[in-house]
PDB file of C-alpha atoms in Angstrom:
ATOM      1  CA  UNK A  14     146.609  58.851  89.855  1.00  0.00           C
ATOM      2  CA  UNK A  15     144.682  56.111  89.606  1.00  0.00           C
ATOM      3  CA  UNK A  16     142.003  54.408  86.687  1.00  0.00           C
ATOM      4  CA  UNK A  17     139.518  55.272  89.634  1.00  0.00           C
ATOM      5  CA  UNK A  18     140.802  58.638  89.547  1.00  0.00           C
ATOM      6  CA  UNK A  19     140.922  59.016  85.500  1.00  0.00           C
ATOM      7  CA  UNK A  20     137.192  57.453  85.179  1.00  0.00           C
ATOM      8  CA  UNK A  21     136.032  59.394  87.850  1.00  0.00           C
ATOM      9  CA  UNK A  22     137.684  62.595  86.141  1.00  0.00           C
ATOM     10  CA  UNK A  23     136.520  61.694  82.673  1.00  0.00           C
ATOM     11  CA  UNK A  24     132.607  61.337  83.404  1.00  0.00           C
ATOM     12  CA  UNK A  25     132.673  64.154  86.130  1.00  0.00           C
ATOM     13  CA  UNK A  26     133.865  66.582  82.863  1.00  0.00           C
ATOM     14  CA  UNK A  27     131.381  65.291  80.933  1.00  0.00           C
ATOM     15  CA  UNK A  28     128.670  66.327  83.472  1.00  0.00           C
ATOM     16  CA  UNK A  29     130.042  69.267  84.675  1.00  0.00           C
ATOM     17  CA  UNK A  30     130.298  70.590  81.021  1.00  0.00           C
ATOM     18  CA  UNK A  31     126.821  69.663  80.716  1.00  0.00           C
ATOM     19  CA  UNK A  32     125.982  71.536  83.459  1.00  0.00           C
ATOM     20  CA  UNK A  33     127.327  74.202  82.718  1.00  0.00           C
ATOM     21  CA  UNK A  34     126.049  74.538  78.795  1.00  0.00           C
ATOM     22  CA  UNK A  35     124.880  77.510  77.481  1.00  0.00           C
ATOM     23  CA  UNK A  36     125.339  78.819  80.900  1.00  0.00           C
ATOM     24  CA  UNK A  37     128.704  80.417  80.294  1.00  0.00           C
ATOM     25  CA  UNK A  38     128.566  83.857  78.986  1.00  0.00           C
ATOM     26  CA  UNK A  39     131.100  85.454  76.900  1.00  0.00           C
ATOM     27  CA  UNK A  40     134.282  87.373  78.359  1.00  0.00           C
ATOM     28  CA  UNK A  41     134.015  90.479  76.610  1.00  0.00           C
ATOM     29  CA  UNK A  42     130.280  91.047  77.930  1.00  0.00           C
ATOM     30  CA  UNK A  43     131.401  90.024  81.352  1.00  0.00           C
ATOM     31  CA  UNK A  44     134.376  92.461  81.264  1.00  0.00           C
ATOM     32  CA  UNK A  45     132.339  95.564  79.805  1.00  0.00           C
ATOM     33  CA  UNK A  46     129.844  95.284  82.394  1.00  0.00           C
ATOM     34  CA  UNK A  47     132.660  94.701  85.231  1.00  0.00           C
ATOM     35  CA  UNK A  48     134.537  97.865  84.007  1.00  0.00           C
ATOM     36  CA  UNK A  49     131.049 100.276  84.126  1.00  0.00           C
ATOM     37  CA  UNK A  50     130.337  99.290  87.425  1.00  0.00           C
ATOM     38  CA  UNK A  51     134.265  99.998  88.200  1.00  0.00           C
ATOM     39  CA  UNK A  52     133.525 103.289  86.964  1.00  0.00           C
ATOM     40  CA  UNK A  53     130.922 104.190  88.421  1.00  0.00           C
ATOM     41  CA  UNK A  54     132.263 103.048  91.684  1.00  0.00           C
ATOM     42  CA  UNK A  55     134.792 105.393  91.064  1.00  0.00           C
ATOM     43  CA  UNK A  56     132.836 108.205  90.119  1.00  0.00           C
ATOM     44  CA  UNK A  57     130.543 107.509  93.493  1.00  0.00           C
ATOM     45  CA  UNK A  58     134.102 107.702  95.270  1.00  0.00           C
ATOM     46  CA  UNK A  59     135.270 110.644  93.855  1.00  0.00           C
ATOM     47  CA  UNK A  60     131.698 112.458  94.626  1.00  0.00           C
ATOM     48  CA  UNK A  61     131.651 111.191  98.454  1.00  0.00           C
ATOM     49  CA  UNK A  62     135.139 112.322  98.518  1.00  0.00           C
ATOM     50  CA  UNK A  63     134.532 115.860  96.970  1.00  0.00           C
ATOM     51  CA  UNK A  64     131.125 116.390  99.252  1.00  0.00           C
ATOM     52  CA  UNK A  65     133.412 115.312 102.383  1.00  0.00           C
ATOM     53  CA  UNK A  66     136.008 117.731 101.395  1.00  0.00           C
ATOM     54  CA  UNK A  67     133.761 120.637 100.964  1.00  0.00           C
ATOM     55  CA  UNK A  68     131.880 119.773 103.797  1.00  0.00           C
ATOM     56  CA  UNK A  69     135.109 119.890 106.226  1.00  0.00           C
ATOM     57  CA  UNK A  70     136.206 123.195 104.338  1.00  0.00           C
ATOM     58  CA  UNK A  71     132.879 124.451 105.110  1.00  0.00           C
ATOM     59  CA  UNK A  72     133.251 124.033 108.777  1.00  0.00           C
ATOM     60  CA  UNK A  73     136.197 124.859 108.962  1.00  0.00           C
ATOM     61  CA  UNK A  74     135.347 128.376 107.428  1.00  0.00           C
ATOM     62  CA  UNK A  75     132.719 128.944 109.132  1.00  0.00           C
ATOM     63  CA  UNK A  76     134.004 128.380 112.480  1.00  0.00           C
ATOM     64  CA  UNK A  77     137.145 130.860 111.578  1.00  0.00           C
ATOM     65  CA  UNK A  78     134.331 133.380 110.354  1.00  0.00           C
ATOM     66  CA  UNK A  79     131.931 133.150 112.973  1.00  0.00           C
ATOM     67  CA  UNK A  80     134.804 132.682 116.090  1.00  0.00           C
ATOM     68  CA  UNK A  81     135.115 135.434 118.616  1.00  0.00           C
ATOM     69  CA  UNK A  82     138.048 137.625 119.935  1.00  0.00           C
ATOM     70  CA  UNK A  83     137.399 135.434 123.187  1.00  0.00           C
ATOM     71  CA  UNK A  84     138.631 132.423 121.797  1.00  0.00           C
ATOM     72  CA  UNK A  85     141.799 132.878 121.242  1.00  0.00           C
ATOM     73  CA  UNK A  86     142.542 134.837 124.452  1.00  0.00           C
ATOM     74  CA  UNK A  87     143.719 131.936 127.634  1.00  0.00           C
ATOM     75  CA  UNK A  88     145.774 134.892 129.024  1.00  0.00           C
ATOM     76  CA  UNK A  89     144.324 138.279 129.807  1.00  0.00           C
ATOM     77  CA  UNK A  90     147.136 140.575 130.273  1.00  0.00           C
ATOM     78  CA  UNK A  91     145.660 143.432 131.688  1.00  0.00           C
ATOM     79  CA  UNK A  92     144.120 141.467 133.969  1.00  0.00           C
ATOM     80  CA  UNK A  93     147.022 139.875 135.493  1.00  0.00           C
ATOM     81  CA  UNK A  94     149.070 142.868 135.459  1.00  0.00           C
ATOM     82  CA  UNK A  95     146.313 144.508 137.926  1.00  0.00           C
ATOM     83  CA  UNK A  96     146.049 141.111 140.343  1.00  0.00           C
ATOM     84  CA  UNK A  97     147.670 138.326 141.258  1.00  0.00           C
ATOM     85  CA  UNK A  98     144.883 135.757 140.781  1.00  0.00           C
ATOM     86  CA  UNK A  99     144.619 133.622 137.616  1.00  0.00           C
ATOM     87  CA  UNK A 100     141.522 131.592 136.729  1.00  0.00           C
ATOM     88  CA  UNK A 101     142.305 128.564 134.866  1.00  0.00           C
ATOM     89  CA  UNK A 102     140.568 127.721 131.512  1.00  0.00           C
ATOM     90  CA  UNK A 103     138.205 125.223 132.223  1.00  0.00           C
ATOM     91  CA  UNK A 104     135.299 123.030 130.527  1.00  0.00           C
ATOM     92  CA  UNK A 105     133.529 120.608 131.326  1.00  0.00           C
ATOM     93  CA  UNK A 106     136.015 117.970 132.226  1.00  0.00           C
ATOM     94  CA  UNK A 107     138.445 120.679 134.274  1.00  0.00           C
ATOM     95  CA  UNK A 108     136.418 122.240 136.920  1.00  0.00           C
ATOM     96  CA  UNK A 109     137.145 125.914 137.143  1.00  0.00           C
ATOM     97  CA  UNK A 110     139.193 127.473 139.396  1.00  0.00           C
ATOM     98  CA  UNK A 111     140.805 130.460 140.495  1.00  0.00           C
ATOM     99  CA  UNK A 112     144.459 130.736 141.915  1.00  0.00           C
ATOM    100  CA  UNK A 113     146.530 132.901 143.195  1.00  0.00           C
ATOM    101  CA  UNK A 114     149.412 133.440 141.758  1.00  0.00           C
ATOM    102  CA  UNK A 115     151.529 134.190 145.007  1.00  0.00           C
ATOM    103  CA  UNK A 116     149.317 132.053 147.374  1.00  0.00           C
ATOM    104  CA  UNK A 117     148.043 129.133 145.712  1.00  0.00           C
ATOM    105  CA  UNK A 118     150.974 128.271 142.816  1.00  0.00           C
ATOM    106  CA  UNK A 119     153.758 127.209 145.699  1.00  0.00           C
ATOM    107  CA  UNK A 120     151.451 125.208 147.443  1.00  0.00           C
ATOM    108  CA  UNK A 121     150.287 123.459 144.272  1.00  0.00           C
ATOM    109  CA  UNK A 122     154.032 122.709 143.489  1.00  0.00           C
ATOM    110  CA  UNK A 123     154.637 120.679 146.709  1.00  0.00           C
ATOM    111  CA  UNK A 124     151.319 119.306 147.270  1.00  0.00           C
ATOM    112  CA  UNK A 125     150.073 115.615 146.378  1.00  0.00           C
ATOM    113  CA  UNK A 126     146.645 116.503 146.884  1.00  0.00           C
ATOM    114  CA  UNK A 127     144.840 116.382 143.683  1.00  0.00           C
ATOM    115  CA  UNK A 128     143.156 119.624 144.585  1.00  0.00           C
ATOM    116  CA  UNK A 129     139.260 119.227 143.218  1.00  0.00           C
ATOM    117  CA  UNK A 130     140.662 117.732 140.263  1.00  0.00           C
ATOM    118  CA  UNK A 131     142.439 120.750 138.571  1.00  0.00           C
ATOM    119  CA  UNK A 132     145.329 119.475 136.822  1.00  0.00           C
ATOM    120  CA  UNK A 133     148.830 121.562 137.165  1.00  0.00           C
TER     121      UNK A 133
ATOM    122  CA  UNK B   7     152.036  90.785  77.336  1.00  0.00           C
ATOM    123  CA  UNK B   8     151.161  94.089  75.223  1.00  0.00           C
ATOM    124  CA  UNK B   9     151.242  96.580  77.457  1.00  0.00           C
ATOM    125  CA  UNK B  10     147.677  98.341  76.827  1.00  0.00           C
ATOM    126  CA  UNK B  11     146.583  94.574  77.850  1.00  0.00           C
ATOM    127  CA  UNK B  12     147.904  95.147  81.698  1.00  0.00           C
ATOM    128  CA  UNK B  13     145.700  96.491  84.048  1.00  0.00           C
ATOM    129  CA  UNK B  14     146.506  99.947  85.306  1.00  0.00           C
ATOM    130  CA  UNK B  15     145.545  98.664  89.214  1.00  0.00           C
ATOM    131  CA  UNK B  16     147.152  95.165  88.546  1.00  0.00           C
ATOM    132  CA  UNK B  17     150.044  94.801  86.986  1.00  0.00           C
ATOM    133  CA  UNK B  18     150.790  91.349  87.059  1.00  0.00           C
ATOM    134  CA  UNK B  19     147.760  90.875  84.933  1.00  0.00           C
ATOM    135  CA  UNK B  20     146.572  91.201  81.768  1.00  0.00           C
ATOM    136  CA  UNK B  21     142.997  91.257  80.010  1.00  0.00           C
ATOM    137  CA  UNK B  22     144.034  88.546  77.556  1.00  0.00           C
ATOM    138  CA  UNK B  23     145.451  86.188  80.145  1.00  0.00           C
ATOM    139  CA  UNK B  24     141.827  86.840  82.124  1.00  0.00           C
ATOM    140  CA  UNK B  25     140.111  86.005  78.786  1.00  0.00           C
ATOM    141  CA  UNK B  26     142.041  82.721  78.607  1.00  0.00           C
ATOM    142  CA  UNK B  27     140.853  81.356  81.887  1.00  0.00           C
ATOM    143  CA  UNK B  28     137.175  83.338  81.772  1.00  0.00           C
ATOM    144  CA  UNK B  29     135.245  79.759  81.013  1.00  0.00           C
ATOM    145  CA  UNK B  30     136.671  78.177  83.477  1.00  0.00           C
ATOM    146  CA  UNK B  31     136.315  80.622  86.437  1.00  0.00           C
ATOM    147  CA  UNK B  32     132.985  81.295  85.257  1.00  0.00           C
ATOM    148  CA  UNK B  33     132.146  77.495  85.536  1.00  0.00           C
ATOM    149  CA  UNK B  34     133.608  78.013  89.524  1.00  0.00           C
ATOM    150  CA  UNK B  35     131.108  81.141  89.669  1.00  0.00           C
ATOM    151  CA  UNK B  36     128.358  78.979  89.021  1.00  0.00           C
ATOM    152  CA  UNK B  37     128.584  76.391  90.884  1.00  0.00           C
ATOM    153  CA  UNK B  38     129.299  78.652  93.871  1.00  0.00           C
ATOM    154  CA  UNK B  39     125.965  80.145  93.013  1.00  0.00           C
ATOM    155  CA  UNK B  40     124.198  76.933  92.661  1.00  0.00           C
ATOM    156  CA  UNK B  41     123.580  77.144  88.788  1.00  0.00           C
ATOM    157  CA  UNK B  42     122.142  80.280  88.745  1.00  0.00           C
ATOM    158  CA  UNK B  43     123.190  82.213  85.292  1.00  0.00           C
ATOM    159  CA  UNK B  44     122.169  85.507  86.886  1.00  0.00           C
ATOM    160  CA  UNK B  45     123.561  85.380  89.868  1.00  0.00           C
ATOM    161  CA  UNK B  46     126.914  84.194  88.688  1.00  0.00           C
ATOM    162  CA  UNK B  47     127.279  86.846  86.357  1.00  0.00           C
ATOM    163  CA  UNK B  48     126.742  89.501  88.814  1.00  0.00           C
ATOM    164  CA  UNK B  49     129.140  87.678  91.124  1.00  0.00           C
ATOM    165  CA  UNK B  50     131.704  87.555  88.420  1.00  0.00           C
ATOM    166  CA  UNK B  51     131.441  90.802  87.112  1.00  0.00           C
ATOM    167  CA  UNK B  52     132.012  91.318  90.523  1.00  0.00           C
ATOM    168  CA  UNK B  53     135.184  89.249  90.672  1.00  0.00           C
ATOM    169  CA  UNK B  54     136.560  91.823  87.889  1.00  0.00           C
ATOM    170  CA  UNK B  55     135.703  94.833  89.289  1.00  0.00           C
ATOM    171  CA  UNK B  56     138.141  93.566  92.118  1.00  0.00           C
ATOM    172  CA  UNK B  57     140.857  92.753  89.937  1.00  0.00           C
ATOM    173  CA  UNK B  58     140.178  96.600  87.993  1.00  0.00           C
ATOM    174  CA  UNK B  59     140.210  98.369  90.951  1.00  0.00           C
ATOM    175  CA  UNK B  60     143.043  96.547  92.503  1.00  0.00           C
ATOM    176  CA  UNK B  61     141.092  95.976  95.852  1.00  0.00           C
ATOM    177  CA  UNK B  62     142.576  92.245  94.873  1.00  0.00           C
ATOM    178  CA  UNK B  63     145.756  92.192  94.167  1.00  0.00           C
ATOM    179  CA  UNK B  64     148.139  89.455  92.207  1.00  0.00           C
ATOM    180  CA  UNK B  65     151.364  89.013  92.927  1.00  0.00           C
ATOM    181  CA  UNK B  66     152.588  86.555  91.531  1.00  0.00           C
ATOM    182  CA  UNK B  67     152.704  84.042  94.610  1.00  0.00           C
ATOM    183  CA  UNK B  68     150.399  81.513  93.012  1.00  0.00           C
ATOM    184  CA  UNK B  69     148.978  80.841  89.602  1.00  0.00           C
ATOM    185  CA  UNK B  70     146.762  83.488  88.160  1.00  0.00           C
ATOM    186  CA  UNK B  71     144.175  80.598  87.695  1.00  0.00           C
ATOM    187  CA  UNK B  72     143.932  80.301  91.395  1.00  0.00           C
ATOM    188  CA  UNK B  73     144.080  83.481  91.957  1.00  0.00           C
ATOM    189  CA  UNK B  74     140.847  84.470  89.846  1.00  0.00           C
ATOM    190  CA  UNK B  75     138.985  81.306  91.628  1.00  0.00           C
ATOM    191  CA  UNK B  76     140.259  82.009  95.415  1.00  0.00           C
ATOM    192  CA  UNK B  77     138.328  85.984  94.492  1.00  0.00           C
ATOM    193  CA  UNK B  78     135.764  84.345  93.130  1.00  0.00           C
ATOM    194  CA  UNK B  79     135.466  82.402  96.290  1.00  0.00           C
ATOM    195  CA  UNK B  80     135.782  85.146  98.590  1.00  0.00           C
ATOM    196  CA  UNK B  81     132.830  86.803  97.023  1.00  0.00           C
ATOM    197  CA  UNK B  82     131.097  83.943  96.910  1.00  0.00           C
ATOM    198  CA  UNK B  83     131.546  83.392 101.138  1.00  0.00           C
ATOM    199  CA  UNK B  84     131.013  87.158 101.809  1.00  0.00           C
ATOM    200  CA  UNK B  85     128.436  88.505  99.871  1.00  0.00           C
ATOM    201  CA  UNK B  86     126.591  85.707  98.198  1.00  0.00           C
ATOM    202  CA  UNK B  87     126.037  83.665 101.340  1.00  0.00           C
ATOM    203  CA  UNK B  88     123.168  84.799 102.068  1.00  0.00           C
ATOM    204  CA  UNK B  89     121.700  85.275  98.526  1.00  0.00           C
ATOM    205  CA  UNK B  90     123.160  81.870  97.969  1.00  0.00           C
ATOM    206  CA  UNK B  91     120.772  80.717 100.780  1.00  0.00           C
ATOM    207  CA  UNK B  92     117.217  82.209  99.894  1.00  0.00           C
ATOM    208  CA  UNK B  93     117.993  80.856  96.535  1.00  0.00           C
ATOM    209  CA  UNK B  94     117.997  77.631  97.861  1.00  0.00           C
ATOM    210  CA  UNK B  95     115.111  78.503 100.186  1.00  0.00           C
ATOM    211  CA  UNK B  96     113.059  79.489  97.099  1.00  0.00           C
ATOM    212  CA  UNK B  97     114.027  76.456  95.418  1.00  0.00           C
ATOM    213  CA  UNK B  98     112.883  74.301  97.689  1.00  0.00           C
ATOM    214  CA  UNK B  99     109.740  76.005  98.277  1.00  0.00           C
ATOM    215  CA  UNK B 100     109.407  75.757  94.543  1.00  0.00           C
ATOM    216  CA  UNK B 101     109.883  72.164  94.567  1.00  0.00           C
ATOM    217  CA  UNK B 102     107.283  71.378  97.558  1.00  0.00           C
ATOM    218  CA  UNK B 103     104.501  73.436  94.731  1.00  0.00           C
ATOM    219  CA  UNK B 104     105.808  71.635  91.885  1.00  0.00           C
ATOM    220  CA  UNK B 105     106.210  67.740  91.651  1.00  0.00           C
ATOM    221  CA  UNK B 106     107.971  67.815  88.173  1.00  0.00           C
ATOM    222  CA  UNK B 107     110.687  70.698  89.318  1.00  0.00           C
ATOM    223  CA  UNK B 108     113.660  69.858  88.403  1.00  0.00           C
ATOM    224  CA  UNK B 109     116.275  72.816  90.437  1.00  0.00           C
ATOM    225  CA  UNK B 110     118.882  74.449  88.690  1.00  0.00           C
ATOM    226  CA  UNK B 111     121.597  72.525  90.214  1.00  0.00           C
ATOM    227  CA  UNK B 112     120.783  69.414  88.128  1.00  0.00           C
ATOM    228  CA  UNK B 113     122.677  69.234  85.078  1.00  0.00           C
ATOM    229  CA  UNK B 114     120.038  68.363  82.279  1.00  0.00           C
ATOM    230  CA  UNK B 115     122.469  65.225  81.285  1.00  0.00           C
ATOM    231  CA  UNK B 116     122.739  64.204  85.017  1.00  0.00           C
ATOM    232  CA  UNK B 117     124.873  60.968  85.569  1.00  0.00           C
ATOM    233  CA  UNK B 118     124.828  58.964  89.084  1.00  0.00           C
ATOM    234  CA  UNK B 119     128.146  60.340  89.493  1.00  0.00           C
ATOM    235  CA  UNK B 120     127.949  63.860  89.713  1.00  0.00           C
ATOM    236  CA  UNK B 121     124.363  63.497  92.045  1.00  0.00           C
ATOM    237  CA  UNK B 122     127.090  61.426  93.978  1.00  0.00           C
ATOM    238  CA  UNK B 123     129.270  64.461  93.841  1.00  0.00           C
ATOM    239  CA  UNK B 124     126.353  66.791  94.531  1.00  0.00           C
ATOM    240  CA  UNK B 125     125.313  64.853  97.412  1.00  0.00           C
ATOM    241  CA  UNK B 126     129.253  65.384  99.382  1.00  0.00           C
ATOM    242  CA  UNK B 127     129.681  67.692 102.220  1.00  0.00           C
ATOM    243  CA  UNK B 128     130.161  71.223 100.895  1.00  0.00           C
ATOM    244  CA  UNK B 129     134.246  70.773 101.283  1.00  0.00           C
ATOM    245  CA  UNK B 130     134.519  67.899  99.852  1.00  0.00           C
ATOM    246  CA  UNK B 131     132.241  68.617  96.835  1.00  0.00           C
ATOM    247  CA  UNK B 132     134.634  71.959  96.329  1.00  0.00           C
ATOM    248  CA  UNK B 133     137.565  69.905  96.548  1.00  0.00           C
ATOM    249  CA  UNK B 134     136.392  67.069  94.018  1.00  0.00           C
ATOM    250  CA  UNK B 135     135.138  69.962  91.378  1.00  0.00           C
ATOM    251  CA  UNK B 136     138.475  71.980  91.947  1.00  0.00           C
ATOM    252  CA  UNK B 137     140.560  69.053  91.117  1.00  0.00           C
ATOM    253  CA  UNK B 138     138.630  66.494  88.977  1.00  0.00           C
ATOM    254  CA  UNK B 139     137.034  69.336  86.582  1.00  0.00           C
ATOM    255  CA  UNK B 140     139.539  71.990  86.936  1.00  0.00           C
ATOM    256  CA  UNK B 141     142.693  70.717  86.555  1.00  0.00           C
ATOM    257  CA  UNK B 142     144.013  72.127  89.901  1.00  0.00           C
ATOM    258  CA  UNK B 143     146.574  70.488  91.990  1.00  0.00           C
ATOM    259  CA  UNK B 144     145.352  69.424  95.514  1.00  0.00           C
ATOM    260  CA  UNK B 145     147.559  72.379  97.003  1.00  0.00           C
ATOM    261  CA  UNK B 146     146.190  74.905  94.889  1.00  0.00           C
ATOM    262  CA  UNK B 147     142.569  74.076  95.508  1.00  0.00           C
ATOM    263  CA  UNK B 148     143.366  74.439  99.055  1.00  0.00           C
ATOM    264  CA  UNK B 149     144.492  77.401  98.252  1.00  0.00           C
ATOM    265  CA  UNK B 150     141.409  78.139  96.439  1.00  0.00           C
ATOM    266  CA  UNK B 151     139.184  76.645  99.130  1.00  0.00           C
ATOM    267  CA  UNK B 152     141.211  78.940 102.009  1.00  0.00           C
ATOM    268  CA  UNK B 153     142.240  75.639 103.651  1.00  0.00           C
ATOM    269  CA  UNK B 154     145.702  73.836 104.549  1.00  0.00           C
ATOM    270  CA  UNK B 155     146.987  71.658 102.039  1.00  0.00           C
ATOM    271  CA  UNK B 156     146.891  68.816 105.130  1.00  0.00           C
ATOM    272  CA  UNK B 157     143.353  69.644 105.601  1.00  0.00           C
ATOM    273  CA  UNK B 158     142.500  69.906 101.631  1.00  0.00           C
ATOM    274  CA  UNK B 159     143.903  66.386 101.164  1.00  0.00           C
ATOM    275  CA  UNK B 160     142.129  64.928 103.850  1.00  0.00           C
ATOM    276  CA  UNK B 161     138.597  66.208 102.342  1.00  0.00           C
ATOM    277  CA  UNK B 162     140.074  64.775  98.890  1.00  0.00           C
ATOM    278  CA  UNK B 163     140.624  61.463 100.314  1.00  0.00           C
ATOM    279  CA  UNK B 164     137.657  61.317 102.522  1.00  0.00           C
ATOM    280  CA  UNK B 165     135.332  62.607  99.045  1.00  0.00           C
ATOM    281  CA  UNK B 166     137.147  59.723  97.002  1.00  0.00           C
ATOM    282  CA  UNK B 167     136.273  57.014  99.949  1.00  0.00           C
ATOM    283  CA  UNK B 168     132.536  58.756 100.272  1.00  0.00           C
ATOM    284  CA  UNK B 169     132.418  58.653  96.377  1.00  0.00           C
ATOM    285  CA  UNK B 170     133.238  54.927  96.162  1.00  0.00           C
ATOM    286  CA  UNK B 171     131.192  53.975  98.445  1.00  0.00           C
ATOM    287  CA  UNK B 172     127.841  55.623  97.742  1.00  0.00           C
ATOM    288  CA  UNK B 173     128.535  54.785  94.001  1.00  0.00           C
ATOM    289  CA  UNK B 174     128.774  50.825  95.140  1.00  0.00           C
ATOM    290  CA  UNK B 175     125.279  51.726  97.398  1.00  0.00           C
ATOM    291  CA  UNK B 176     123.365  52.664  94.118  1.00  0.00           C
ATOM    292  CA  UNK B 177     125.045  49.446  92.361  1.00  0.00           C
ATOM    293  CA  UNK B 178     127.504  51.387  89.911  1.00  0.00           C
ATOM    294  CA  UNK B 179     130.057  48.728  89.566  1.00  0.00           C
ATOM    295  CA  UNK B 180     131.558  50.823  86.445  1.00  0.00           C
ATOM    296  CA  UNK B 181     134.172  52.231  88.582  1.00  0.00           C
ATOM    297  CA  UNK B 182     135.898  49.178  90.115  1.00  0.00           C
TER     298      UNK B 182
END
């Protein structure tokens, strides 16, 4: 360090103190205020939280209340006991289509064809 | 330590050791928020909400001082840019109405040397406060500053050269 450096140091206190006169404010009113708005942070958390949580238990309710028989039947098993042919569950990214179970399943098994997109 | 002193989200600090350092950090807020009392309030009870939530964690890599000021920073860069900017804007539009303004930024007991200081490239000016007025080692205010320590001495050296040499422009001859 040089006497450059320690005049330089000495006067750039002296202005930055005056600078920053009267401007400082006191550590306990800083922290109070810091640890409200912590708080209520926290308490704006904890409400988003709770609202998303009941909202997904809402949905989730409602759907198990409101879902039909339908939905949880892929397989009908009267209906394949009285035919071989087997339409596959389908939306709207798997086209629907109907096999049969004797005709159409070997094929499928040694074919490369991609068969109108059905996946197997 | 005492132990009620810790925080609950940061356990390598305590309230008291905060308290210690509050002056000085607040001095960092300020000039970060060019003077403004308001705004570097809000940006350092903003700093402490950090530190009580734990969103900014110390561990003990560096001092707690530097810590405090590289959060203080970071807020500064992320959310007060922009305030930080219309201030300015408003200042200077205050200024142009007013021939006798005199903006916050200017200490009341101004010397040539800190409008010197003011007057250095953002860096530089960081660098010069961080070290000269803070006590902080050049590595540290790198630290601080988010830079290298290669890159935070080469704005120290190039602020001491720029320093010098405007100082000799304006005829100071008191530091040579």
């Amino acid at each position: 360090m040089t006497d450059i450096d320690d005049v330089m140091r000495s006067r750039l206190r002296e202005a930055q103190a005056a600078a920053e006169a009267d401007r400082v404010s006191d550590f306990a009113s800083s922290w109070s205020a810091a640890e409200a708005r912590a708080a209520k942070a926290g308490r704006r958390r904890a409400a988003l939280t709770g609202s998303a949580v009941a909202a997904t238990a809402a949905v989730i309710a409602m759907g198990l209340l409101f879902r039909g028989d339908d939905d949880l039947r892929y397989v009908d098993t009267a209906e394949l006991l009285g035919t071989t042919s087997w339409v596959a569950p389908s939306d709207s990214l798997l086209p629907q289509r109907q096999f049969d179970i004797y005709q159409d399943i070997p094929l499928q098994m040694e074919s490369t064809e991609s068969n109108g997109g059905a996946l197997l | 330590m005492r132990d009620s002193d810790v925080l609950d989200n940061n356990p390598h600090i305590s309230r008291s050791a905060l308290e210690a350092i509050h002056g000085q950090v607040f001095g960092w807020a300020l000039s970060r928020c060019n003077y403004d009392q308001q705004a570097a309030e809000d940006l350092m009870q903003q700093a402490y909400v950090e530190l009580l939530t734990g969103k900014a964690r110390f561990d003990n890599r560096s001092s707690l001082k530097t810590f405090v000021f590289a959060v203080v920073q970071n807020l500064a860069r992320s959310r007060y840019r922009r305030i930080a900017s219309r201030l300015r804007l408003l200042q200077a539009a205050e200024a142009e109405a007013a021939d006798n303004y005199v903006p916050p930024a200017e200490p009341r007991d101004a010397t040539v040397l800190w409008k010197a200081v003011q007057e250095l490239p953002r860096r530089q000016r960081d660098i010069v406060e961080l070290v000269f007025c803070r006590d902080m080692t050049i590595e540290a205010a790198a630290s601080v500053m988010g830079v290298s320590t290669g890159t935070g001495r080469v704005h120290y050296d190039r602020a001491k050269k720029a320093l010098r040499t405007r100082l000799e422009a304006i005829g100071s001859r008191d530091y040579d």
